[in-house]
Amino acid sequence: MVAPKDFTIHMIGHGHIDPTWLWRWTEGYGEVRATFRSALDRMNETPEFKFIASSACFYEWVKACDPAMFEEIRQRVAEGRWEVVGGWWVEPDCNIPGGEAMVRHGLYSQRFFERELGVRAKVGFNPDTFGHAGTLPQIYCKMGIEYYAYMRPGPVSEMHYPEGTTFWWVADDGSRLLASNIVTGYGSGDNVLDKIKATPSNIYLNTGQTVVMGFYGVGNHGGGPTKRAIAQIIEAQKDEELPDTPFSTLLAFFEDFQRAVKEQGGTIPTIATELQHHARGCYSVHSEIKRLNRAGEHALMTAERFATLAWLLKEHPYPQERIEGAWKDVMYNQFHDILAGTSIETSYEDSRDQLGRARHTAHEILNESWQTIAGDIDTSGEGNPVLMVNPLPWPVKQTITVPEIAWRTLKQQLHFVDEEGQVIPSQAVRGARTKGHAWRITTEVPALGYRCFHARSEEKDVQAGGTLEAGRDFLENDWWRIEFDPYHGHISRLYDKKRQVETVAKANVLAAIVDHSDTWSHGVDEFRVEAGRFSNAVLERLELGPVQATIRVVSRFRDSTVEQFVTIYRDSEDIDCVFRVNWQERYTMLKLAYETRIDAGEATYDVPYGYEVRGTDGWEEPGQKWFDMTGTIDGKSYGLAVLNDSKYSYDVWGNHMRVTLLRSPLYGHHDRGRINASEPWPAMDQGWQTVCVQLVPHAGGWREAGVVKKSWELNEPVFAHIECCHEGTLPPSCSLFSADADNAVVSVLKKSEDGAKVVVRGYETAGQEAQAKVTMHGRPEALKLAFAPHEIKTMQIEPGTGAVEEVDLLEEKS
């Protein structure tokens, strides 16, 4: 047995700071300043003392409000006494942000640290984050991070660590970093001596482990190491029976741990899975922050693509600072207690403002960039020009909304003529789904490009092909026969006509679930007890025309109402569902459920720049734009994918799939104690909210069904731009940039952070090798990108010569 004195506990001074939680960001700003000041004062008092701090945002705040303090920090960093860790803008949620948002955390932060402090973080640090996506090791490794320290999920009760809590964490592509769970907690108050004495007997250390990290310092609302805590460490250093307790850093711990393992002839275990779960309710609580996050991320990626095209085609100035500022607003609100929905009510007023600013900035950039390009397009011809614009770098066939306001009236029939002179069927629609009167047409638009249509008002008989029928309780086209339950309003039949498969027993079931858990749902793995289902439905055929047919279903539960719009199309196999929810329940969850007919199904979830296969045991799981179950129906390989525009929490139990639409606990209710429900505590997700869902039943697997790209298309749809008639150097229909690969998504087209190069980033989506052919308007030669399975790849292109080099996520040579 190893004696306590043979241990080395690296004493890591830290002050955990939640810049927003049970307080607003302005108070968090002050706590950052106070904590950093305290750490610097402790350094002046004790020359051996060292301190670590994460979050580039915090350093930027201090630089702005107290330049003298920032210079002191710069000096201590140079001395090696202040360690910059994390490498990200804040300590975010690590399941909900999209893959590109995680990249931007590192891109902007590591460059900030290098520029302002002369260092880059080598240790990723998210001690309080509630779960960690399995794609993180690859993302971290490609931004210079070699190690990872975190605290949640803890051992046994939250996650099983089979061989120890310090391990090689490996992503599906093979990337790995050395990770360590903070089993002794990220703070200590003043009880450091007791913590030192207890650490050698901690049962969650690796077998034979003698090098351990020991955090100390007041946290959550900041504070950091106290004078008393430092004195206790100095006292322990004089006691020969206690472990060696040097003032230390995270990097020193990881390097010393590896040295000790090597000297002892030991091995380091490997974990090749995601790190889950801590608090499953975080992925569904506060619907608005989730919706604003998703919208902000995709708006910025769209704006960047078109800003890059305007720069390349028209030499229009690229708005780099504005883009970075908008991403910073998004990234700040990905802090784990904001995006998880666990902060106080007033903090979300700030988030709404910040994320609104980010999205508005993105829309300004998109509009300016597209207007710059549109002026060069030949839109001449009879009628009013309408440009259908595809923001994604692959061709997209979609039903597109054209605002009616451009023609002021719906009294006359419009038809749309494409660049070849062909008349495209169109349909006038109205109502809440389109936010007023509009026209709808179904067409294909070139990759990251456009098609010019001309709207004309003369009478013309346009023959629409294909089947499209609808009644009060059914919809049918060439692909599907959909029937509705007349009482509950859910889908009672979804028949695949092409493959002759009955796909579901029930779909779009709206179930209210008993949920008396706290805001985080601490200690809850699944939500199974139903309080009731929406019923007393009123069904009507809302529309049936040349393009689409829609059934509107209004159903109720207690004081809450849901308007459900299910739409199918004459010329598209899409099944679109829009839910407008007026939620008036408290301490209750709303699930959207699918009772499929799939046997032996495998559940797959969208995660940041990848996917995750999980069990079908009914546990609440985090995911992003889609989740899927594939198995067999009547012996045929078959599956169902459910896509959405704003949700992050799902479960699969047997052949049942459910999306968590919302939860309504109290704001910031952290404990599981009793509350008086008759008191007017503010509950979340009250009132009207909207979510868009797309159903993708498919033969074979989700890969063959193109589910990943469909989910991007739902979140970045083709949009209509009203243009005036003029000649131009660009043709009426054109792809300005394309990336052709079935199982790779090129998500990013941007100007490089340094110089004047083009950055292209994408990820392999199916766990298979991929070859993508990338073409840019005006360049006859194509660039070929080879993706390894699960790879996130970044390329940098010299516009003038076409020279290409692969770079890492910091846009440096890999």
Coordinates of N, CA, C and O in Angstrom, one line a residue, residues 548-694:
Q548 N -48.9 22.3 -52.7 CA -48.9 21.6 -51.4 C -50.3 21.5 -50.9 O -51.3 22.2 -51.3
A549 N -50.4 20.6 -49.9 CA -51.7 20.4 -49.1 C -51.3 20.4 -47.6 O -50.3 19.8 -47.2
T550 N -52.2 21.0 -46.9 CA -51.9 21.1 -45.4 C -53.2 20.8 -44.6 O -54.3 21.2 -45.0
I551 N -53.0 20.0 -43.6 CA -54.0 19.7 -42.6 C -53.7 20.5 -41.3 O -52.5 20.5 -40.9
R552 N -54.6 21.3 -40.8 CA -54.4 22.0 -39.5 C -55.2 21.2 -38.5 O -56.4 20.9 -38.6
V553 N -54.5 21.0 -37.3 CA -55.1 20.3 -36.2 C -54.9 21.2 -35.0 O -53.8 21.6 -34.6
V554 N -56.0 21.4 -34.3 CA -55.9 22.2 -33.1 C -56.4 21.2 -32.0 O -57.5 20.7 -32.0
S555 N -55.5 21.0 -31.0 CA -55.8 20.1 -29.9 C -55.5 20.8 -28.5 O -54.7 21.8 -28.5
R556 N -56.0 20.2 -27.4 CA -55.8 20.9 -26.1 C -55.5 19.9 -25.0 O -55.9 18.7 -25.1
F557 N -54.8 20.4 -24.0 CA -54.5 19.7 -22.8 C -54.6 20.7 -21.7 O -53.9 21.7 -21.7
R558 N -55.6 20.5 -20.8 CA -55.8 21.5 -19.7 C -56.0 22.9 -20.3 O -56.9 23.2 -21.1
D559 N -55.1 23.8 -19.9 CA -55.2 25.2 -20.4 C -54.3 25.5 -21.6 O -54.1 26.7 -22.0
S560 N -53.7 24.5 -22.1 CA -52.7 24.7 -23.2 C -53.3 24.2 -24.5 O -54.1 23.3 -24.6
T561 N -52.8 24.9 -25.6 CA -53.3 24.6 -27.0 C -52.1 24.4 -27.9 O -51.1 25.1 -27.8
V562 N -52.3 23.5 -28.8 CA -51.3 23.3 -29.9 C -52.0 23.4 -31.2 O -53.0 22.7 -31.5
E563 N -51.5 24.2 -32.1 CA -51.8 24.2 -33.5 C -50.8 23.5 -34.3 O -49.6 23.8 -34.2
Q564 N -51.2 22.4 -35.0 CA -50.3 21.6 -35.7 C -50.6 21.7 -37.2 O -51.8 21.5 -37.6
F565 N -49.6 22.0 -38.0 CA -49.8 22.1 -39.5 C -48.9 21.0 -40.1 O -47.7 21.1 -40.0
V566 N -49.5 20.1 -40.8 CA -48.8 19.0 -41.5 C -49.0 19.2 -43.0 O -50.1 19.3 -43.5
T567 N -47.8 19.4 -43.7 CA -47.8 19.7 -45.1 C -47.1 18.7 -45.9 O -45.9 18.3 -45.5
I568 N -47.7 18.3 -47.0 CA -47.0 17.5 -48.0 C -47.0 18.2 -49.4 O -47.8 19.1 -49.5
Y569 N -46.3 17.7 -50.3 CA -46.1 18.4 -51.6 C -46.3 17.5 -52.8 O -46.2 16.3 -52.8
R570 N -46.7 18.2 -53.9 CA -46.9 17.5 -55.1 C -45.6 17.0 -55.8 O -45.6 15.9 -56.3
D571 N -44.6 17.8 -55.6 CA -43.3 17.5 -56.3 C -42.2 17.3 -55.4 O -41.0 17.5 -55.8
S572 N -42.4 16.9 -54.2 CA -41.4 16.7 -53.2 C -41.8 15.6 -52.2 O -43.0 15.6 -51.8
E573 N -40.9 14.8 -51.7 CA -41.3 13.8 -50.7 C -41.2 14.3 -49.2 O -41.4 13.6 -48.3
D574 N -40.9 15.6 -49.1 CA -40.8 16.2 -47.7 C -42.1 16.1 -47.0 O -43.2 16.2 -47.6
I575 N -42.0 15.9 -45.7 CA -43.2 15.9 -44.8 C -42.8 16.9 -43.7 O -42.0 16.7 -42.8
D576 N -43.5 18.1 -43.8 CA -43.2 19.2 -42.9 C -44.3 19.4 -41.8 O -45.5 19.4 -42.2
C577 N -43.8 19.5 -40.6 CA -44.8 19.7 -39.5 C -44.4 21.0 -38.7 O -43.2 21.1 -38.3
V578 N -45.3 21.9 -38.5 CA -45.1 23.1 -37.7 C -46.0 23.0 -36.5 O -47.2 22.8 -36.7
F579 N -45.4 23.2 -35.3 CA -46.2 23.2 -34.1 C -46.1 24.6 -33.5 O -45.1 25.1 -33.1
R580 N -47.3 25.2 -33.3 CA -47.4 26.4 -32.5 C -48.1 26.1 -31.2 O -49.2 25.7 -31.1
V581 N -47.3 26.2 -30.1 CA -47.7 25.8 -28.8 C -48.0 27.0 -27.9 O -47.1 27.8 -27.8
N582 N -49.2 27.0 -27.4 CA -49.5 28.0 -26.3 C -49.5 27.2 -25.0 O -50.5 26.6 -24.6
W583 N -48.4 27.2 -24.3 CA -48.1 26.4 -23.1 C -48.5 27.2 -21.9 O -47.9 28.2 -21.6
Q584 N -49.4 26.6 -21.1 CA -49.8 27.2 -19.8 C -49.6 26.3 -18.6 O -50.2 26.6 -17.6
E585 N -48.8 25.3 -18.7 CA -48.6 24.3 -17.6 C -47.3 24.6 -16.9 O -46.4 25.2 -17.5
R586 N -47.3 24.3 -15.6 CA -46.1 24.4 -14.8 C -45.7 23.0 -14.3 O -46.6 22.2 -14.1
Y587 N -44.4 22.8 -14.1 CA -43.9 21.5 -13.6 C -44.3 20.4 -14.5 O -44.6 19.3 -14.0
T588 N -44.3 20.6 -15.8 CA -44.8 19.6 -16.7 C -43.9 19.7 -18.0 O -43.4 20.8 -18.3
M589 N -43.7 18.6 -18.6 CA -42.9 18.5 -19.8 C -43.8 18.2 -21.0 O -44.8 17.5 -20.8
L590 N -43.4 18.6 -22.2 CA -44.2 18.3 -23.4 C -43.3 17.5 -24.3 O -42.2 17.9 -24.8
K591 N -43.8 16.3 -24.6 CA -43.1 15.4 -25.5 C -43.8 15.2 -26.9 O -45.1 15.2 -26.9
L592 N -43.1 15.2 -28.0 CA -43.6 14.9 -29.3 C -43.2 13.4 -29.6 O -42.0 13.2 -29.7
A593 N -44.1 12.5 -29.7 CA -43.8 11.1 -29.7 C -44.1 10.4 -31.0 O -45.1 10.8 -31.7
Y594 N -43.4 9.4 -31.3 CA -43.5 8.5 -32.5 C -43.5 7.1 -32.1 O -42.4 6.6 -31.7
E595 N -44.6 6.4 -32.2 CA -44.6 5.0 -32.0 C -44.5 4.3 -33.3 O -45.4 4.1 -34.1
T596 N -43.2 3.9 -33.6 CA -42.9 3.4 -35.0 C -43.2 1.9 -35.0 O -43.5 1.2 -34.0
R597 N -43.1 1.3 -36.2 CA -43.3 -0.2 -36.3 C -41.9 -0.8 -36.6 O -41.8 -1.9 -37.1
I598 N -40.8 -0.1 -36.2 CA -39.5 -0.6 -36.5 C -39.1 -1.6 -35.4 O -39.2 -1.4 -34.2
D599 N -38.6 -2.8 -35.9 CA -38.0 -3.8 -35.0 C -36.5 -3.7 -34.9 O -35.9 -3.4 -35.9
A600 N -36.0 -4.1 -33.8 CA -34.5 -4.2 -33.6 C -33.8 -2.9 -34.0 O -32.8 -2.9 -34.8
G601 N -34.4 -1.8 -33.7 CA -33.8 -0.5 -34.1 C -32.6 -0.1 -33.5 O -32.3 -0.4 -32.3
E602 N -31.7 0.7 -34.2 CA -30.5 1.3 -33.7 C -30.8 2.8 -33.7 O -31.2 3.4 -34.7
A603 N -30.5 3.5 -32.5 CA -30.7 4.9 -32.4 C -29.4 5.7 -32.7 O -28.4 5.4 -32.1
T604 N -29.5 6.7 -33.5 CA -28.4 7.5 -33.9 C -28.8 9.0 -33.7 O -29.9 9.4 -34.1
Y605 N -27.9 9.8 -33.2 CA -28.1 11.2 -32.9 C -27.1 12.1 -33.5 O -25.9 11.8 -33.5
D606 N -27.5 13.2 -34.0 CA -26.6 14.3 -34.5 C -25.9 14.9 -33.3 O -26.6 15.3 -32.3
V607 N -24.6 15.0 -33.4 CA -23.8 15.7 -32.3 C -22.9 16.7 -33.1 O -22.8 16.7 -34.3
P608 N -22.1 17.5 -32.3 CA -21.3 18.5 -33.0 C -20.3 17.9 -33.9 O -19.4 17.2 -33.6
Y609 N -20.5 18.2 -35.2 CA -19.6 17.7 -36.3 C -19.5 16.2 -36.3 O -18.3 15.7 -36.5
G610 N -20.6 15.5 -36.0 CA -20.5 14.1 -36.0 C -21.8 13.4 -35.7 O -22.9 14.1 -35.7
Y611 N -21.8 12.2 -35.3 CA -23.0 11.5 -34.9 C -22.6 10.5 -33.8 O -21.5 10.2 -33.6
E612 N -23.6 10.1 -33.0 CA -23.4 9.2 -31.9 C -24.5 8.1 -31.9 O -25.7 8.4 -32.0
V613 N -24.1 6.9 -31.8 CA -25.0 5.7 -31.7 C -25.2 5.4 -30.2 O -24.2 5.2 -29.5
R614 N -26.5 5.3 -29.8 CA -26.7 5.1 -28.4 C -27.8 4.0 -28.3 O -28.4 3.5 -29.2
G615 N -28.0 3.5 -27.0 CA -29.0 2.5 -26.8 C -30.4 3.0 -26.9 O -30.7 4.1 -27.1
T616 N -31.3 2.0 -26.8 CA -32.7 2.3 -26.9 C -33.4 2.0 -25.6 O -34.5 1.4 -25.5
D617 N -32.8 2.5 -24.5 CA -33.3 2.2 -23.1 C -34.2 3.3 -22.6 O -34.7 3.2 -21.4
G618 N -34.5 4.3 -23.4 CA -35.5 5.3 -22.9 C -34.9 6.5 -22.2 O -35.6 7.4 -21.8
W619 N -33.5 6.5 -22.0 CA -32.9 7.7 -21.3 C -33.0 8.9 -22.1 O -32.9 8.9 -23.4
E620 N -33.1 10.0 -21.4 CA -33.1 11.3 -22.1 C -31.7 11.6 -22.6 O -30.7 11.5 -21.8
E621 N -31.5 12.0 -23.9 CA -30.2 12.1 -24.5 C -30.1 13.4 -25.2 O -31.1 13.9 -25.8
P622 N -28.9 14.0 -25.2 CA -28.7 15.3 -26.0 C -28.5 14.9 -27.4 O -27.9 13.9 -27.8
G623 N -28.9 15.8 -28.3 CA -28.7 15.7 -29.7 C -28.9 17.1 -30.3 O -29.2 18.0 -29.7
Q624 N -28.7 17.1 -31.7 CA -28.8 18.4 -32.3 C -29.9 18.4 -33.4 O -31.1 18.3 -33.0
K625 N -29.6 18.5 -34.6 CA -30.6 18.8 -35.7 C -31.4 17.6 -36.0 O -32.5 17.7 -36.6
W626 N -31.0 16.4 -35.6 CA -31.8 15.2 -36.0 C -31.5 14.0 -35.1 O -30.4 14.0 -34.4
F627 N -32.4 13.1 -35.0 CA -32.1 11.8 -34.5 C -32.9 10.7 -35.3 O -33.9 11.1 -36.0
D628 N -32.4 9.5 -35.3 CA -32.9 8.5 -36.2 C -33.0 7.1 -35.5 O -32.2 6.8 -34.6
M629 N -34.0 6.3 -36.0 CA -34.0 4.9 -35.6 C -34.1 4.1 -36.9 O -35.1 4.3 -37.6
T630 N -33.2 3.2 -37.0 CA -33.2 2.3 -38.2 C -33.2 0.8 -37.8 O -32.4 0.5 -36.9
G631 N -34.1 0.0 -38.3 CA -34.1 -1.4 -38.1 C -34.8 -2.1 -39.2 O -34.4 -1.9 -40.4
T632 N -35.8 -2.8 -38.9 CA -36.6 -3.5 -40.0 C -38.1 -3.3 -39.7 O -38.5 -3.2 -38.6
I633 N -38.9 -3.3 -40.8 CA -40.3 -3.4 -40.7 C -40.8 -4.5 -41.7 O -40.5 -4.4 -42.9
D634 N -41.4 -5.5 -41.2 CA -41.9 -6.6 -42.0 C -40.7 -7.2 -42.8 O -40.8 -7.6 -44.0
G635 N -39.5 -7.3 -42.1 CA -38.4 -7.9 -42.8 C -37.6 -6.9 -43.7 O -36.5 -7.3 -44.2
K636 N -38.1 -5.7 -44.0 CA -37.4 -4.8 -44.8 C -36.6 -3.8 -44.0 O -37.1 -3.3 -42.9
S637 N -35.4 -3.5 -44.4 CA -34.6 -2.5 -43.7 C -35.3 -1.2 -43.9 O -35.5 -0.7 -45.0
Y638 N -35.5 -0.5 -42.7 CA -36.3 0.7 -42.8 C -36.0 1.5 -41.5 O -35.7 1.0 -40.5
G639 N -36.2 2.8 -41.6 CA -36.0 3.7 -40.5 C -36.8 5.0 -40.6 O -37.5 5.3 -41.6
L640 N -36.7 5.7 -39.5 CA -37.4 7.0 -39.4 C -36.5 8.0 -38.8 O -35.9 7.8 -37.7
A641 N -36.2 9.2 -39.5 CA -35.5 10.3 -38.9 C -36.4 11.4 -38.6 O -37.3 11.7 -39.4
V642 N -36.2 12.1 -37.5 CA -37.0 13.3 -37.1 C -36.0 14.4 -37.0 O -35.1 14.4 -36.2
L643 N -36.2 15.5 -37.9 CA -35.4 16.6 -38.0 C -36.1 17.8 -37.3 O -37.3 17.8 -37.3
N644 N -35.3 18.8 -36.9 CA -36.0 20.0 -36.2 C -35.1 21.2 -36.4 O -33.9 21.1 -36.8
D645 N -35.7 22.3 -36.0 CA -35.0 23.6 -36.2 C -34.5 24.2 -34.9 O -33.9 25.3 -34.9
S646 N -34.8 23.6 -33.7 CA -34.5 24.3 -32.5 C -34.4 23.4 -31.2 O -34.3 23.9 -30.1
K647 N -34.4 22.1 -31.3 CA -34.5 21.2 -30.2 C -33.2 20.4 -30.0 O -32.5 20.1 -30.9
Y648 N -33.0 19.9 -28.7 CA -31.7 19.3 -28.4 C -31.9 18.1 -27.5 O -30.9 17.6 -27.0
S649 N -33.1 17.6 -27.2 CA -33.3 16.6 -26.2 C -34.2 15.5 -26.8 O -35.3 15.9 -27.2
Y650 N -33.8 14.2 -26.7 CA -34.6 13.1 -27.3 C -34.5 11.9 -26.4 O -33.7 11.8 -25.6
D651 N -35.4 10.9 -26.7 CA -35.2 9.6 -26.1 C -35.8 8.6 -27.1 O -36.7 8.8 -27.9
V652 N -35.2 7.4 -27.0 CA -35.7 6.2 -27.8 C -35.8 5.1 -26.8 O -34.9 4.7 -26.1
W653 N -37.0 4.5 -26.8 CA -37.3 3.4 -25.9 C -38.0 2.3 -26.8 O -39.1 2.5 -27.2
G654 N -37.3 1.2 -27.0 CA -37.8 0.2 -27.9 C -38.0 0.8 -29.2 O -37.0 1.2 -29.9
N655 N -39.2 0.8 -29.7 CA -39.5 1.3 -31.0 C -40.2 2.7 -31.0 O -40.8 3.2 -31.9
H656 N -40.1 3.3 -29.8 CA -40.7 4.6 -29.6 C -39.6 5.7 -29.6 O -38.6 5.6 -28.9
M657 N -39.9 6.8 -30.4 CA -39.0 7.9 -30.4 C -39.7 9.2 -29.9 O -40.9 9.3 -30.2
R658 N -39.0 10.0 -29.1 CA -39.7 11.2 -28.6 C -38.7 12.4 -28.6 O -37.5 12.2 -28.3
V659 N -39.3 13.5 -29.0 CA -38.6 14.8 -28.9 C -39.1 15.6 -27.8 O -40.3 15.7 -27.6
T660 N -38.3 16.1 -26.9 CA -38.7 16.9 -25.8 C -38.9 18.4 -26.4 O -37.9 19.0 -26.7
L661 N -40.1 18.8 -26.4 CA -40.4 20.1 -27.0 C -40.2 21.2 -26.0 O -39.7 22.3 -26.3
L662 N -40.5 21.0 -24.7 CA -40.3 22.0 -23.7 C -40.4 21.4 -22.3 O -40.9 20.3 -22.1
R663 N -39.9 22.2 -21.3 CA -40.1 21.9 -19.9 C -40.5 23.1 -19.2 O -40.1 24.2 -19.6
S664 N -41.2 23.0 -18.1 CA -41.6 24.2 -17.4 C -41.4 24.2 -15.9 O -42.3 24.3 -15.1
P665 N -40.1 23.9 -15.5 CA -39.7 24.1 -14.1 C -39.6 25.6 -13.7 O -39.7 26.4 -14.6
L666 N -39.1 25.8 -12.5 CA -38.8 27.2 -12.1 C -37.5 27.6 -12.6 O -36.6 26.7 -12.9
Y667 N -37.2 28.9 -12.8 CA -35.9 29.4 -13.1 C -34.9 29.1 -12.0 O -35.2 29.4 -10.8
G668 N -33.8 28.6 -12.3 CA -32.7 28.5 -11.4 C -33.0 27.7 -10.1 O -32.4 28.0 -9.1
H669 N -33.9 26.7 -10.2 CA -34.3 26.0 -9.0 C -33.3 24.8 -8.9 O -33.4 23.8 -9.6
H670 N -32.3 24.9 -8.0 CA -31.2 24.0 -8.0 C -31.3 22.8 -7.2 O -30.6 21.8 -7.3
D671 N -32.2 22.8 -6.2 CA -32.3 21.7 -5.3 C -33.6 20.9 -5.6 O -34.4 21.3 -6.3
R672 N -33.7 19.7 -4.9 CA -34.8 18.9 -5.1 C -35.8 19.0 -3.9 O -36.6 18.1 -3.7
G673 N -35.7 20.1 -3.1 CA -36.6 20.3 -2.0 C -38.0 20.7 -2.5 O -38.2 21.0 -3.6
R674 N -38.9 20.7 -1.6 CA -40.2 21.1 -1.9 C -40.4 22.6 -2.2 O -39.7 23.4 -1.6
I675 N -41.3 22.9 -3.1 CA -41.6 24.3 -3.3 C -43.2 24.4 -3.2 O -43.9 23.4 -3.4
N676 N -43.6 25.6 -2.8 CA -45.1 25.8 -2.7 C -45.6 26.2 -4.1 O -45.3 27.4 -4.6
A677 N -46.2 25.3 -4.8 CA -46.6 25.6 -6.2 C -47.7 26.7 -6.3 O -47.9 27.2 -7.4
S678 N -48.3 27.0 -5.2 CA -49.3 28.1 -5.2 C -48.7 29.5 -5.2 O -49.4 30.4 -5.5
E679 N -47.4 29.5 -4.9 CA -46.8 30.8 -4.9 C -46.4 31.2 -6.3 O -46.1 30.4 -7.2
P680 N -46.3 32.5 -6.6 CA -46.1 33.0 -8.0 C -44.7 32.9 -8.5 O -44.1 33.9 -9.0
W681 N -44.0 31.8 -8.3 CA -42.7 31.6 -8.8 C -42.7 31.6 -10.4 O -43.6 31.0 -11.0
P682 N -41.8 32.3 -11.0 CA -41.8 32.3 -12.5 C -41.4 30.9 -13.1 O -40.3 30.4 -12.7
A683 N -42.2 30.3 -13.9 CA -41.9 29.1 -14.6 C -41.5 29.3 -16.0 O -41.9 30.3 -16.6
M684 N -40.7 28.4 -16.6 CA -40.2 28.6 -17.9 C -41.2 28.1 -19.0 O -42.1 27.4 -18.8
D685 N -40.9 28.6 -20.2 CA -41.6 28.2 -21.4 C -43.1 28.4 -21.4 O -43.8 27.6 -22.1
Q686 N -43.5 29.5 -20.8 CA -44.9 29.8 -20.8 C -45.2 30.6 -22.0 O -44.4 31.4 -22.5
G687 N -46.4 30.4 -22.6 CA -46.9 31.2 -23.7 C -46.6 30.5 -25.0 O -46.3 29.3 -25.1
W688 N -46.6 31.3 -26.1 CA -46.5 30.8 -27.5 C -45.1 30.6 -27.9 O -44.2 31.3 -27.6
Q689 N -44.9 29.5 -28.5 CA -43.6 29.1 -29.2 C -43.8 28.2 -30.3 O -44.9 27.6 -30.4
T690 N -42.9 28.2 -31.3 CA -43.0 27.5 -32.5 C -41.8 26.6 -32.8 O -40.7 27.0 -32.5
V691 N -42.1 25.4 -33.3 CA -41.0 24.5 -33.7 C -41.4 23.9 -35.0 O -42.5 23.5 -35.2
C692 N -40.4 23.7 -35.9 CA -40.5 23.1 -37.2 C -39.9 21.7 -37.1 O -38.7 21.6 -36.7
V693 N -40.6 20.7 -37.6 CA -40.1 19.4 -37.6 C -40.3 18.8 -39.0 O -41.3 19.1 -39.7
Q694 N -39.3 18.0 -39.5 CA -39.5 17.3 -40.7 C -39.3 15.8 -40.5 O -38.4 15.4 -39.8

